C-alpha cells in the first residue's frame, strides 16, 4: 500500500498496490492455501423487505494468511484470476457454500437462499454448467435456492458464449444476479437479453442516497426497469437507517449491508439470524 500511485496512475484496486515480487509470493502462498482451512467463507444476510426476515446469505471468501493475517478478497481474487487458480478456488467456494446451505436447510431454514460470487474466468470455462448441476445434486439443493452473482463484465467478455451458458444455467433453475449493477459498461440491450432474476444496486448509488436527489432518481429508475423485466432488486452497502427507509420506499425487494448484518462465520450467522419464525 506504500507504493500506491508511484507511477502517477490512479490506484484502482488494492492488489495493484502490491509489488510484482509481493504478488508472486502471495500467489505461491495462495496456491498452497487451497484445500486448507486458511480459506473459508463468511456469510452476510440478505433481508427481505416484504417479510422482514432473512431471506438468505451471500458467501464471501476470506483468506487467513499464516503470517500476514486476514487478507481481503480485493487483494487476492484478481491475482487468482490472472493465474487461473480462480477456477479451483471458485469450485471450492461453490461447494462449501452449498454444503453450508444444506446444513441450514436441515436445521429448519429450508427457504433460505445462498448467493455465490462467480468470477468472469469461471464463466468462460465450459464445465461450469456441469459443476453447478453436480453441486446441487451432491447437497440436494433445489436450484432456485442457489443464486449465482455475476458482474456486468462477465457478459461483456464473450457475449454469445456467456449468454448461452447463462441461459443454460437459468433453464436449470438457479437464480442469476447482476452484481455491482450500474458500475460496468454494459448497455440496456444486454440487460434485455440476460436471463437474470435479480439486480444488485451497487454501494455507489446507496452511499449518498439521503443527500442526493440524483441518486434517488437513479435508484428508482433501476427499480422500475428491473421490476418491468421481472427481476428482484437488491440494494447493497446499506449502512444507515435513513438509507434503508429510502430504499424500502423506492421499492427495493432485498437489502444487504452493515446495518442489517456484517459478513460473519456460519456459526455466528445462525446465532444472529436464527429468529423464531412466526407461526
Ligand atoms: P461484492 O460481491 O460486491 O461483495 C460486497 C462487498 O461489500 C463485500 O466485501 C462485503 O463485505 C462488503 N460490504 C457488505 N456490506 C457493506 C456495507 O454496508 N458497507 C460497505 N462499505 N461494504 C459492505 P468483501 O467481502 O471484501 O468482498 C469484496 C469483493 O470480493 C466482492 O464484492 C466480490 O467481488 C469478491 N469476492 C468475494 N468472495 C468471492 C468469491 O467467493 N468468489 C469471487 N469470484 N469473488 C469474491
Ligand atoms: Ca456479490
Ligand atoms: Ca456488489
Ligand atoms: Ca464489488
PDB file of C-alpha atoms and ligand atoms in Angstrom:
ATOM      1  CA  UNK A   1       0.000   0.000   0.000  1.00  0.00           C
ATOM      2  CA  UNK A   2       3.036   2.267   0.417  1.00  0.00           C
ATOM      3  CA  UNK A   3       3.788   2.252  -3.283  1.00  0.00           C
ATOM      4  CA  UNK A   4       0.389   3.481  -4.325  1.00  0.00           C
ATOM      5  CA  UNK A   5       0.361   5.893  -7.197  1.00  0.00           C
ATOM      6  CA  UNK A   6       4.113   5.529  -7.743  1.00  0.00           C
ATOM      7  CA  UNK A   7       3.822   5.854 -11.499  1.00  0.00           C
ATOM      8  CA  UNK A   8       1.300   8.609 -11.346  1.00  0.00           C
ATOM      9  CA  UNK A   9      -1.563   6.271 -12.120  1.00  0.00           C
ATOM     10  CA  UNK A  10      -4.689   6.290 -10.060  1.00  0.00           C
ATOM     11  CA  UNK A  11      -4.991   3.289  -7.772  1.00  0.00           C
ATOM     12  CA  UNK A  12      -7.941   1.202  -8.861  1.00  0.00           C
ATOM     13  CA  UNK A  13      -7.740  -1.805  -6.626  1.00  0.00           C
ATOM     14  CA  UNK A  14      -5.777  -2.918  -3.636  1.00  0.00           C
ATOM     15  CA  UNK A  15      -3.954  -5.712  -5.428  1.00  0.00           C
ATOM     16  CA  UNK A  16      -2.291  -3.143  -7.656  1.00  0.00           C
ATOM     17  CA  UNK A  17      -0.511  -1.748  -4.611  1.00  0.00           C
ATOM     18  CA  UNK A  18       1.473  -4.936  -4.153  1.00  0.00           C
ATOM     19  CA  UNK A  19       4.818  -5.036  -5.955  1.00  0.00           C
ATOM     20  CA  UNK A  20       5.462  -7.764  -8.533  1.00  0.00           C
ATOM     21  CA  UNK A  21       7.549  -9.680  -6.030  1.00  0.00           C
ATOM     22  CA  UNK A  22       4.885  -9.395  -3.325  1.00  0.00           C
ATOM     23  CA  UNK A  23       2.294 -10.627  -5.795  1.00  0.00           C
ATOM     24  CA  UNK A  24       4.488 -13.535  -6.827  1.00  0.00           C
ATOM     25  CA  UNK A  25       4.894 -14.619  -3.205  1.00  0.00           C
ATOM     26  CA  UNK A  26       1.250 -14.042  -2.417  1.00  0.00           C
ATOM     27  CA  UNK A  27       0.264 -16.223  -5.366  1.00  0.00           C
ATOM     28  CA  UNK A  28       2.549 -19.048  -4.232  1.00  0.00           C
ATOM     29  CA  UNK A  29       1.047 -18.784  -0.747  1.00  0.00           C
ATOM     30  CA  UNK A  30      -2.460 -18.730  -2.181  1.00  0.00           C
ATOM     31  CA  UNK A  31      -1.778 -21.902  -4.180  1.00  0.00           C
ATOM     32  CA  UNK A  32      -0.769 -23.715  -1.031  1.00  0.00           C
ATOM     33  CA  UNK A  33      -3.728 -22.281   0.888  1.00  0.00           C
ATOM     34  CA  UNK A  34      -6.216 -24.077  -1.369  1.00  0.00           C
ATOM     35  CA  UNK A  35      -7.566 -27.106   0.386  1.00  0.00           C
ATOM     36  CA  UNK A  36      -6.504 -25.864   3.829  1.00  0.00           C
ATOM     37  CA  UNK A  37      -8.552 -24.031   6.429  1.00  0.00           C
ATOM     38  CA  UNK A  38      -6.733 -20.801   5.524  1.00  0.00           C
ATOM     39  CA  UNK A  39      -9.516 -20.225   3.002  1.00  0.00           C
ATOM     40  CA  UNK A  40     -13.021 -20.030   4.383  1.00  0.00           C
ATOM     41  CA  UNK A  41     -16.337 -18.322   3.788  1.00  0.00           C
ATOM     42  CA  UNK A  42     -18.160 -15.666   5.702  1.00  0.00           C
ATOM     43  CA  UNK A  43     -21.858 -15.086   5.207  1.00  0.00           C
ATOM     44  CA  UNK A  44     -23.743 -11.819   5.016  1.00  0.00           C
ATOM     45  CA  UNK A  45     -27.518 -11.771   5.461  1.00  0.00           C
ATOM     46  CA  UNK A  46     -29.882 -10.641   2.746  1.00  0.00           C
ATOM     47  CA  UNK A  47     -33.031  -9.186   4.239  1.00  0.00           C
ATOM     48  CA  UNK A  48     -36.449  -9.439   2.630  1.00  0.00           C
ATOM     49  CA  UNK A  49     -38.240  -6.086   2.824  1.00  0.00           C
ATOM     50  CA  UNK A  50     -41.686  -7.671   2.482  1.00  0.00           C
ATOM     51  CA  UNK A  51     -41.132 -10.437   5.015  1.00  0.00           C
ATOM     52  CA  UNK A  52     -38.937  -8.533   7.467  1.00  0.00           C
ATOM     53  CA  UNK A  53     -36.742 -11.615   7.793  1.00  0.00           C
ATOM     54  CA  UNK A  54     -33.528 -13.032   6.467  1.00  0.00           C
ATOM     55  CA  UNK A  55     -34.112 -14.481   3.012  1.00  0.00           C
ATOM     56  CA  UNK A  56     -30.656 -15.940   2.689  1.00  0.00           C
ATOM     57  CA  UNK A  57     -26.946 -15.247   2.677  1.00  0.00           C
ATOM     58  CA  UNK A  58     -24.155 -14.178   0.374  1.00  0.00           C
ATOM     59  CA  UNK A  59     -20.949 -16.192   0.673  1.00  0.00           C
ATOM     60  CA  UNK A  60     -17.809 -14.030   0.790  1.00  0.00           C
ATOM     61  CA  UNK A  61     -14.378 -15.597   0.679  1.00  0.00           C
ATOM     62  CA  UNK A  62     -11.754 -14.950   3.374  1.00  0.00           C
ATOM     63  CA  UNK A  63      -8.049 -15.814   3.483  1.00  0.00           C
ATOM     64  CA  UNK A  64      -6.224 -16.058   6.768  1.00  0.00           C
ATOM     65  CA  UNK A  65      -2.569 -15.927   5.763  1.00  0.00           C
ATOM     66  CA  UNK A  66      -0.277 -17.627   8.325  1.00  0.00           C
ATOM     67  CA  UNK A  67       1.984 -14.553   8.672  1.00  0.00           C
ATOM     68  CA  UNK A  68       0.022 -11.645   7.235  1.00  0.00           C
ATOM     69  CA  UNK A  69      -3.303 -12.393   8.880  1.00  0.00           C
ATOM     70  CA  UNK A  70      -6.601 -11.729   7.162  1.00  0.00           C
ATOM     71  CA  UNK A  71      -6.194 -10.721   3.510  1.00  0.00           C
ATOM     72  CA  UNK A  72      -9.288  -9.203   1.866  1.00  0.00           C
ATOM     73  CA  UNK A  73     -10.588 -10.704  -1.396  1.00  0.00           C
ATOM     74  CA  UNK A  74      -9.873  -7.464  -3.225  1.00  0.00           C
ATOM     75  CA  UNK A  75      -6.169  -8.279  -2.719  1.00  0.00           C
ATOM     76  CA  UNK A  76      -6.177 -11.836  -3.994  1.00  0.00           C
ATOM     77  CA  UNK A  77      -9.128 -12.501  -6.308  1.00  0.00           C
ATOM     78  CA  UNK A  78      -7.597 -10.617  -9.239  1.00  0.00           C
ATOM     79  CA  UNK A  79      -4.320 -12.414  -8.662  1.00  0.00           C
ATOM     80  CA  UNK A  80      -6.170 -15.724  -8.652  1.00  0.00           C
ATOM     81  CA  UNK A  81      -7.976 -14.719 -11.844  1.00  0.00           C
ATOM     82  CA  UNK A  82      -4.838 -13.790 -13.730  1.00  0.00           C
ATOM     83  CA  UNK A  83      -3.154 -17.049 -12.784  1.00  0.00           C
ATOM     84  CA  UNK A  84      -6.191 -19.218 -13.448  1.00  0.00           C
ATOM     85  CA  UNK A  85      -6.374 -20.722  -9.945  1.00  0.00           C
ATOM     86  CA  UNK A  86      -9.667 -18.868  -9.505  1.00  0.00           C
ATOM     87  CA  UNK A  87     -11.313 -21.873 -11.122  1.00  0.00           C
ATOM     88  CA  UNK A  88     -10.172 -24.118  -8.315  1.00  0.00           C
ATOM     89  CA  UNK A  89     -10.981 -21.558  -5.617  1.00  0.00           C
ATOM     90  CA  UNK A  90     -14.363 -20.845  -7.152  1.00  0.00           C
ATOM     91  CA  UNK A  91     -15.227 -24.525  -7.364  1.00  0.00           C
ATOM     92  CA  UNK A  92     -14.322 -24.932  -3.713  1.00  0.00           C
ATOM     93  CA  UNK A  93     -16.375 -21.877  -2.680  1.00  0.00           C
ATOM     94  CA  UNK A  94     -19.445 -23.044  -4.589  1.00  0.00           C
ATOM     95  CA  UNK A  95     -19.294 -26.463  -2.972  1.00  0.00           C
ATOM     96  CA  UNK A  96     -18.620 -25.091   0.520  1.00  0.00           C
ATOM     97  CA  UNK A  97     -21.491 -22.575   0.297  1.00  0.00           C
ATOM     98  CA  UNK A  98     -23.909 -25.285  -0.851  1.00  0.00           C
ATOM     99  CA  UNK A  99     -22.720 -27.636   1.900  1.00  0.00           C
ATOM    100  CA  UNK A 100     -23.468 -24.870   4.417  1.00  0.00           C
ATOM    101  CA  UNK A 101     -26.870 -24.176   2.881  1.00  0.00           C
ATOM    102  CA  UNK A 102     -27.786 -27.856   3.204  1.00  0.00           C
ATOM    103  CA  UNK A 103     -26.948 -27.667   6.942  1.00  0.00           C
ATOM    104  CA  UNK A 104     -29.140 -24.625   7.395  1.00  0.00           C
ATOM    105  CA  UNK A 105     -31.961 -26.214   5.430  1.00  0.00           C
ATOM    106  CA  UNK A 106     -31.694 -29.302   7.632  1.00  0.00           C
ATOM    107  CA  UNK A 107     -31.834 -27.045  10.695  1.00  0.00           C
ATOM    108  CA  UNK A 108     -35.207 -25.725   9.554  1.00  0.00           C
ATOM    109  CA  UNK A 109     -34.342 -22.747   7.408  1.00  0.00           C
ATOM    110  CA  UNK A 110     -35.400 -24.534   4.293  1.00  0.00           C
ATOM    111  CA  UNK A 111     -36.373 -21.367   2.459  1.00  0.00           C
ATOM    112  CA  UNK A 112     -33.007 -19.638   2.801  1.00  0.00           C
ATOM    113  CA  UNK A 113     -31.133 -18.914  -0.421  1.00  0.00           C
ATOM    114  CA  UNK A 114     -27.382 -18.868  -0.971  1.00  0.00           C
ATOM    115  CA  UNK A 115     -25.704 -16.311  -3.213  1.00  0.00           C
ATOM    116  CA  UNK A 116     -22.268 -17.208  -4.555  1.00  0.00           C
ATOM    117  CA  UNK A 117     -19.950 -14.829  -6.429  1.00  0.00           C
ATOM    118  CA  UNK A 118     -18.633 -16.157  -9.732  1.00  0.00           C
ATOM    119  CA  UNK A 119     -15.580 -14.770 -11.452  1.00  0.00           C
ATOM    120  CA  UNK A 120     -15.824 -13.984 -15.180  1.00  0.00           C
ATOM    121  CA  UNK A 121     -12.988 -16.502 -15.629  1.00  0.00           C
ATOM    122  CA  UNK A 122     -15.113 -19.306 -14.206  1.00  0.00           C
ATOM    123  CA  UNK A 123     -17.722 -18.174 -16.626  1.00  0.00           C
ATOM    124  CA  UNK A 124     -15.582 -18.875 -19.629  1.00  0.00           C
ATOM    125  CA  UNK A 125     -14.958 -22.475 -18.539  1.00  0.00           C
ATOM    126  CA  UNK A 126     -17.480 -24.707 -20.312  1.00  0.00           C
ATOM    127  CA  UNK A 127     -17.648 -27.202 -17.433  1.00  0.00           C
ATOM    128  CA  UNK A 128     -19.356 -24.631 -15.183  1.00  0.00           C
ATOM    129  CA  UNK A 129     -22.827 -25.871 -16.078  1.00  0.00           C
ATOM    130  CA  UNK A 130     -21.957 -29.424 -15.049  1.00  0.00           C
ATOM    131  CA  UNK A 131     -20.247 -28.249 -11.887  1.00  0.00           C
ATOM    132  CA  UNK A 132     -23.342 -26.338 -10.827  1.00  0.00           C
ATOM    133  CA  UNK A 133     -25.564 -29.291 -11.640  1.00  0.00           C
ATOM    134  CA  UNK A 134     -23.282 -31.650  -9.671  1.00  0.00           C
ATOM    135  CA  UNK A 135     -23.021 -29.437  -6.619  1.00  0.00           C
ATOM    136  CA  UNK A 136     -26.804 -29.053  -6.431  1.00  0.00           C
ATOM    137  CA  UNK A 137     -27.240 -32.816  -6.629  1.00  0.00           C
ATOM    138  CA  UNK A 138     -24.448 -33.513  -4.128  1.00  0.00           C
ATOM    139  CA  UNK A 139     -26.060 -31.345  -1.455  1.00  0.00           C
ATOM    140  CA  UNK A 140     -29.655 -31.882  -2.534  1.00  0.00           C
ATOM    141  CA  UNK A 141     -30.276 -28.178  -3.107  1.00  0.00           C
ATOM    142  CA  UNK A 142     -33.283 -27.002  -5.087  1.00  0.00           C
ATOM    143  CA  UNK A 143     -31.889 -24.958  -7.990  1.00  0.00           C
ATOM    144  CA  UNK A 144     -33.961 -21.873  -7.116  1.00  0.00           C
ATOM    145  CA  UNK A 145     -32.253 -21.685  -3.703  1.00  0.00           C
ATOM    146  CA  UNK A 146     -28.881 -21.026  -5.334  1.00  0.00           C
ATOM    147  CA  UNK A 147     -28.163 -17.579  -6.764  1.00  0.00           C
ATOM    148  CA  UNK A 148     -25.073 -17.002  -8.882  1.00  0.00           C
ATOM    149  CA  UNK A 149     -23.754 -13.453  -8.732  1.00  0.00           C
ATOM    150  CA  UNK A 150     -22.038 -12.220 -11.859  1.00  0.00           C
ATOM    151  CA  UNK A 151     -20.802  -8.778 -12.809  1.00  0.00           C
ATOM    152  CA  UNK A 152     -21.688  -6.980 -15.997  1.00  0.00           C
ATOM    153  CA  UNK A 153     -18.148  -7.538 -17.248  1.00  0.00           C
ATOM    154  CA  UNK A 154     -18.791 -11.294 -17.214  1.00  0.00           C
ATOM    155  CA  UNK A 155     -21.193 -10.954 -20.051  1.00  0.00           C
ATOM    156  CA  UNK A 156     -19.101  -8.391 -21.859  1.00  0.00           C
ATOM    157  CA  UNK A 157     -16.140 -10.766 -22.198  1.00  0.00           C
ATOM    158  CA  UNK A 158     -17.608 -13.094 -24.745  1.00  0.00           C
ATOM    159  CA  UNK A 159     -21.170 -12.226 -25.248  1.00  0.00           C
ATOM    160  CA  UNK A 160     -22.558 -15.143 -27.211  1.00  0.00           C
ATOM    161  CA  UNK A 161     -20.799 -17.910 -25.277  1.00  0.00           C
ATOM    162  CA  UNK A 162     -21.578 -16.311 -21.912  1.00  0.00           C
ATOM    163  CA  UNK A 163     -25.173 -15.719 -22.873  1.00  0.00           C
ATOM    164  CA  UNK A 164     -25.622 -19.341 -23.874  1.00  0.00           C
ATOM    165  CA  UNK A 165     -24.086 -20.545 -20.605  1.00  0.00           C
ATOM    166  CA  UNK A 166     -26.266 -18.133 -18.643  1.00  0.00           C
ATOM    167  CA  UNK A 167     -29.355 -19.312 -20.453  1.00  0.00           C
ATOM    168  CA  UNK A 168     -28.489 -22.929 -19.693  1.00  0.00           C
ATOM    169  CA  UNK A 169     -27.992 -22.064 -16.022  1.00  0.00           C
ATOM    170  CA  UNK A 170     -31.276 -20.188 -15.947  1.00  0.00           C
ATOM    171  CA  UNK A 171     -33.024 -23.189 -17.519  1.00  0.00           C
ATOM    172  CA  UNK A 172     -31.521 -25.326 -14.777  1.00  0.00           C
ATOM    173  CA  UNK A 173     -33.472 -23.063 -12.429  1.00  0.00           C
ATOM    174  CA  UNK A 174     -30.731 -21.287 -10.486  1.00  0.00           C
ATOM    175  CA  UNK A 175     -31.055 -17.563  -9.863  1.00  0.00           C
ATOM    176  CA  UNK A 176     -28.784 -15.208 -11.780  1.00  0.00           C
ATOM    177  CA  UNK A 177     -27.908 -11.917 -10.117  1.00  0.00           C
ATOM    178  CA  UNK A 178     -26.214  -8.976 -11.807  1.00  0.00           C
ATOM    179  CA  UNK A 179     -23.791  -7.696  -9.184  1.00  0.00           C
ATOM    180  CA  UNK A 180     -22.477  -4.118  -8.899  1.00  0.00           C
ATOM    181  CA  UNK A 181     -25.219  -3.015 -11.258  1.00  0.00           C
ATOM    182  CA  UNK A 182     -24.723   0.374 -12.823  1.00  0.00           C
ATOM    183  CA  UNK A 183     -20.937   0.476 -12.474  1.00  0.00           C
ATOM    184  CA  UNK A 184     -19.981  -1.511 -15.579  1.00  0.00           C
ATOM    185  CA  UNK A 185     -20.378  -0.563 -19.163  1.00  0.00           C
ATOM    186  CA  UNK A 186     -22.994  -2.960 -20.329  1.00  0.00           C
ATOM    187  CA  UNK A 187     -25.866  -1.492 -22.246  1.00  0.00           C
ATOM    188  CA  UNK A 188     -29.551  -1.904 -21.688  1.00  0.00           C
ATOM    189  CA  UNK A 189     -29.555  -4.172 -24.724  1.00  0.00           C
ATOM    190  CA  UNK A 190     -27.563  -6.746 -22.784  1.00  0.00           C
ATOM    191  CA  UNK A 191     -29.855  -6.392 -19.823  1.00  0.00           C
ATOM    192  CA  UNK A 192     -32.757  -7.217 -22.078  1.00  0.00           C
ATOM    193  CA  UNK A 193     -31.068 -10.422 -23.260  1.00  0.00           C
ATOM    194  CA  UNK A 194     -29.761 -11.556 -19.876  1.00  0.00           C
ATOM    195  CA  UNK A 195     -31.820 -14.260 -18.209  1.00  0.00           C
ATOM    196  CA  UNK A 196     -31.212 -12.596 -14.844  1.00  0.00           C
ATOM    197  CA  UNK A 197     -33.577 -12.948 -11.914  1.00  0.00           C
ATOM    198  CA  UNK A 198     -32.045 -10.197  -9.788  1.00  0.00           C
ATOM    199  CA  UNK A 199     -30.200  -6.885  -9.951  1.00  0.00           C
ATOM    200  CA  UNK A 200     -27.891  -5.737  -7.151  1.00  0.00           C
ATOM    201  CA  UNK A 201     -27.683  -1.974  -6.967  1.00  0.00           C
ATOM    202  CA  UNK A 202     -24.095  -1.056  -6.215  1.00  0.00           C
ATOM    203  CA  UNK A 203     -22.993   0.666  -2.973  1.00  0.00           C
ATOM    204  CA  UNK A 204     -22.103   3.703  -5.027  1.00  0.00           C
ATOM    205  CA  UNK A 205     -25.780   4.597  -5.553  1.00  0.00           C
ATOM    206  CA  UNK A 206     -26.722   3.884  -1.942  1.00  0.00           C
ATOM    207  CA  UNK A 207     -23.992   5.829  -0.169  1.00  0.00           C
ATOM    208  CA  UNK A 208     -25.266   9.357  -0.862  1.00  0.00           C
ATOM    209  CA  UNK A 209     -28.934   8.490  -1.158  1.00  0.00           C
ATOM    210  CA  UNK A 210     -30.013  10.681   1.746  1.00  0.00           C
ATOM    211  CA  UNK A 211     -28.416  13.818   0.294  1.00  0.00           C
ATOM    212  CA  UNK A 212     -28.514  13.248  -3.427  1.00  0.00           C
ATOM    213  CA  UNK A 213     -31.713  13.676  -5.405  1.00  0.00           C
ATOM    214  CA  UNK A 214     -29.807  12.332  -8.427  1.00  0.00           C
ATOM    215  CA  UNK A 215     -29.150   9.038  -6.684  1.00  0.00           C
ATOM    216  CA  UNK A 216     -32.802   8.821  -5.644  1.00  0.00           C
ATOM    217  CA  UNK A 217     -33.815   9.221  -9.279  1.00  0.00           C
ATOM    218  CA  UNK A 218     -31.251   6.627 -10.431  1.00  0.00           C
ATOM    219  CA  UNK A 219     -32.287   4.052  -7.833  1.00  0.00           C
ATOM    220  CA  UNK A 220     -35.961   4.474  -8.582  1.00  0.00           C
ATOM    221  CA  UNK A 221     -35.242   4.116 -12.310  1.00  0.00           C
ATOM    222  CA  UNK A 222     -33.281   0.888 -11.707  1.00  0.00           C
ATOM    223  CA  UNK A 223     -36.136  -0.449  -9.575  1.00  0.00           C
ATOM    224  CA  UNK A 224     -38.698   0.369 -12.268  1.00  0.00           C
ATOM    225  CA  UNK A 225     -36.543  -1.142 -15.004  1.00  0.00           C
ATOM    226  CA  UNK A 226     -35.777  -4.297 -13.023  1.00  0.00           C
ATOM    227  CA  UNK A 227     -39.362  -4.846 -11.982  1.00  0.00           C
ATOM    228  CA  UNK A 228     -40.586  -4.293 -15.544  1.00  0.00           C
ATOM    229  CA  UNK A 229     -38.160  -7.044 -16.598  1.00  0.00           C
ATOM    230  CA  UNK A 230     -39.460  -9.268 -13.804  1.00  0.00           C
ATOM    231  CA  UNK A 231     -36.289  -9.089 -11.698  1.00  0.00           C
ATOM    232  CA  UNK A 232     -35.856  -8.688  -7.945  1.00  0.00           C
ATOM    233  CA  UNK A 233     -33.962  -5.641  -6.737  1.00  0.00           C
ATOM    234  CA  UNK A 234     -31.304  -5.928  -4.038  1.00  0.00           C
ATOM    235  CA  UNK A 235     -29.600  -2.855  -2.612  1.00  0.00           C
ATOM    236  CA  UNK A 236     -26.128  -3.425  -1.181  1.00  0.00           C
ATOM    237  CA  UNK A 237     -23.986  -1.397   1.181  1.00  0.00           C
ATOM    238  CA  UNK A 238     -26.905  -0.273   3.345  1.00  0.00           C
ATOM    239  CA  UNK A 239     -25.297   1.307   6.392  1.00  0.00           C
ATOM    240  CA  UNK A 240     -27.816   3.760   7.843  1.00  0.00           C
ATOM    241  CA  UNK A 241     -31.470   3.713   8.856  1.00  0.00           C
ATOM    242  CA  UNK A 242     -32.021   6.680   6.545  1.00  0.00           C
ATOM    243  CA  UNK A 243     -30.714   4.745   3.532  1.00  0.00           C
ATOM    244  CA  UNK A 244     -32.880   1.798   4.479  1.00  0.00           C
ATOM    245  CA  UNK A 245     -36.006   3.960   4.679  1.00  0.00           C
ATOM    246  CA  UNK A 246     -35.331   5.412   1.227  1.00  0.00           C
ATOM    247  CA  UNK A 247     -34.593   2.035  -0.345  1.00  0.00           C
ATOM    248  CA  UNK A 248     -37.739   0.478   1.091  1.00  0.00           C
ATOM    249  CA  UNK A 249     -39.826   3.419  -0.079  1.00  0.00           C
ATOM    250  CA  UNK A 250     -38.265   3.235  -3.546  1.00  0.00           C
ATOM    251  CA  UNK A 251     -39.389  -0.379  -3.838  1.00  0.00           C
ATOM    252  CA  UNK A 252     -36.258  -2.493  -3.310  1.00  0.00           C
ATOM    253  CA  UNK A 253     -37.099  -6.126  -2.554  1.00  0.00           C
ATOM    254  CA  UNK A 254     -34.000  -7.054  -0.554  1.00  0.00           C
ATOM    255  CA  UNK A 255     -31.391  -5.171   1.443  1.00  0.00           C
ATOM    256  CA  UNK A 256     -27.826  -6.018   2.356  1.00  0.00           C
ATOM    257  CA  UNK A 257     -25.293  -4.047   4.353  1.00  0.00           C
ATOM    258  CA  UNK A 258     -23.650  -3.485   7.694  1.00  0.00           C
ATOM    259  CA  UNK A 259     -26.895  -2.011   9.093  1.00  0.00           C
ATOM    260  CA  UNK A 260     -28.569  -5.396   8.657  1.00  0.00           C
ATOM    261  CA  UNK A 261     -25.566  -7.593   9.311  1.00  0.00           C
ATOM    262  CA  UNK A 262     -21.852  -7.894   8.679  1.00  0.00           C
ATOM    263  CA  UNK A 263     -20.367 -10.937   6.968  1.00  0.00           C
ATOM    264  CA  UNK A 264     -19.706 -13.471   9.754  1.00  0.00           C
ATOM    265  CA  UNK A 265     -18.756 -17.110  10.156  1.00  0.00           C
ATOM    266  CA  UNK A 266     -21.558 -19.663   9.755  1.00  0.00           C
ATOM    267  CA  UNK A 267     -21.975 -20.384  13.470  1.00  0.00           C
ATOM    268  CA  UNK A 268     -22.372 -16.704  14.245  1.00  0.00           C
ATOM    269  CA  UNK A 269     -24.675 -16.281  11.257  1.00  0.00           C
ATOM    270  CA  UNK A 270     -27.077 -18.843  12.592  1.00  0.00           C
ATOM    271  CA  UNK A 271     -26.909 -17.405  16.129  1.00  0.00           C
ATOM    272  CA  UNK A 272     -27.696 -13.925  14.855  1.00  0.00           C
ATOM    273  CA  UNK A 273     -30.382 -14.806  12.358  1.00  0.00           C
ATOM    274  CA  UNK A 274     -31.981 -17.912  13.830  1.00  0.00           C
ATOM    275  CA  UNK A 275     -35.010 -15.981  14.985  1.00  0.00           C
ATOM    276  CA  UNK A 276     -38.145 -17.835  15.994  1.00  0.00           C
ATOM    277  CA  UNK A 277     -40.350 -17.824  12.946  1.00  0.00           C
ATOM    278  CA  UNK A 278     -43.951 -16.603  13.119  1.00  0.00           C
ATOM    279  CA  UNK A 279     -46.460 -19.464  13.066  1.00  0.00           C
TER     280      UNK A 279
HETATM  281  P1  LIG B   1     -19.128  -7.886  -3.751  1.00  0.00           P
HETATM  282  O1  LIG B   1     -19.599  -9.182  -4.318  1.00  0.00           O
HETATM  283  O2  LIG B   1     -19.681  -6.641  -4.331  1.00  0.00           O
HETATM  284  O3  LIG B   1     -19.404  -8.007  -2.192  1.00  0.00           O
HETATM  285  C1  LIG B   1     -19.787  -6.929  -1.370  1.00  0.00           C
HETATM  286  C2  LIG B   1     -18.629  -6.410  -0.567  1.00  0.00           C
HETATM  287  O4  LIG B   1     -19.075  -5.304   0.238  1.00  0.00           O
HETATM  288  C3  LIG B   1     -18.055  -7.415   0.433  1.00  0.00           C
HETATM  289  O5  LIG B   1     -16.660  -7.134   0.568  1.00  0.00           O
HETATM  290  C4  LIG B   1     -18.790  -7.055   1.725  1.00  0.00           C
HETATM  291  O6  LIG B   1     -18.105  -7.462   2.891  1.00  0.00           O
HETATM  292  C5  LIG B   1     -18.838  -5.556   1.606  1.00  0.00           C
HETATM  293  N1  LIG B   1     -19.955  -4.976   2.340  1.00  0.00           N
HETATM  294  C6  LIG B   1     -21.095  -5.559   2.763  1.00  0.00           C
HETATM  295  N2  LIG B   1     -21.899  -4.666   3.388  1.00  0.00           N
HETATM  296  C7  LIG B   1     -21.266  -3.484   3.344  1.00  0.00           C
HETATM  297  C8  LIG B   1     -21.593  -2.169   3.828  1.00  0.00           C
HETATM  298  O7  LIG B   1     -22.655  -1.910   4.423  1.00  0.00           O
HETATM  299  N3  LIG B   1     -20.669  -1.191   3.583  1.00  0.00           N
HETATM  300  C9  LIG B   1     -19.503  -1.434   2.921  1.00  0.00           C
HETATM  301  N4  LIG B   1     -18.657  -0.417   2.754  1.00  0.00           N
HETATM  302  N5  LIG B   1     -19.173  -2.657   2.460  1.00  0.00           N
HETATM  303  C10 LIG B   1     -20.037  -3.669   2.667  1.00  0.00           C
HETATM  304  P2  LIG B   1     -15.588  -8.317   0.602  1.00  0.00           P
HETATM  305  O8  LIG B   1     -16.109  -9.468   1.391  1.00  0.00           O
HETATM  306  O9  LIG B   1     -14.284  -7.717   0.979  1.00  0.00           O
HETATM  307  O10 LIG B   1     -15.533  -8.783  -0.919  1.00  0.00           O
HETATM  308  C11 LIG B   1     -15.072  -7.925  -1.920  1.00  0.00           C
HETATM  309  C12 LIG B   1     -15.311  -8.493  -3.296  1.00  0.00           C
HETATM  310  O11 LIG B   1     -14.536  -9.688  -3.478  1.00  0.00           O
HETATM  311  C13 LIG B   1     -16.744  -8.910  -3.550  1.00  0.00           C
HETATM  312  O12 LIG B   1     -17.526  -7.784  -3.867  1.00  0.00           O
HETATM  313  C14 LIG B   1     -16.562  -9.867  -4.698  1.00  0.00           C
HETATM  314  O13 LIG B   1     -16.450  -9.163  -5.907  1.00  0.00           O
HETATM  315  C15 LIG B   1     -15.220 -10.514  -4.382  1.00  0.00           C
HETATM  316  N6  LIG B   1     -15.466 -11.838  -3.772  1.00  0.00           N
HETATM  317  C16 LIG B   1     -15.736 -12.181  -2.501  1.00  0.00           C
HETATM  318  N7  LIG B   1     -15.889 -13.514  -2.360  1.00  0.00           N
HETATM  319  C17 LIG B   1     -15.718 -14.052  -3.591  1.00  0.00           C
HETATM  320  C18 LIG B   1     -15.759 -15.388  -4.122  1.00  0.00           C
HETATM  321  O14 LIG B   1     -16.019 -16.396  -3.436  1.00  0.00           O
HETATM  322  N8  LIG B   1     -15.506 -15.526  -5.474  1.00  0.00           N
HETATM  323  C19 LIG B   1     -15.248 -14.445  -6.270  1.00  0.00           C
HETATM  324  N9  LIG B   1     -15.011 -14.665  -7.572  1.00  0.00           N
HETATM  325  N10 LIG B   1     -15.226 -13.185  -5.806  1.00  0.00           N
HETATM  326  C20 LIG B   1     -15.445 -12.985  -4.482  1.00  0.00           C
HETATM  327 CA1  LIG B   2     -21.555 -10.076  -4.705  1.00  0.00          CA
HETATM  328 CA1  LIG B   3     -21.561  -5.994  -5.272  1.00  0.00          CA
HETATM  329 CA1  LIG B   4     -17.883  -5.123  -5.631  1.00  0.00          CA
END
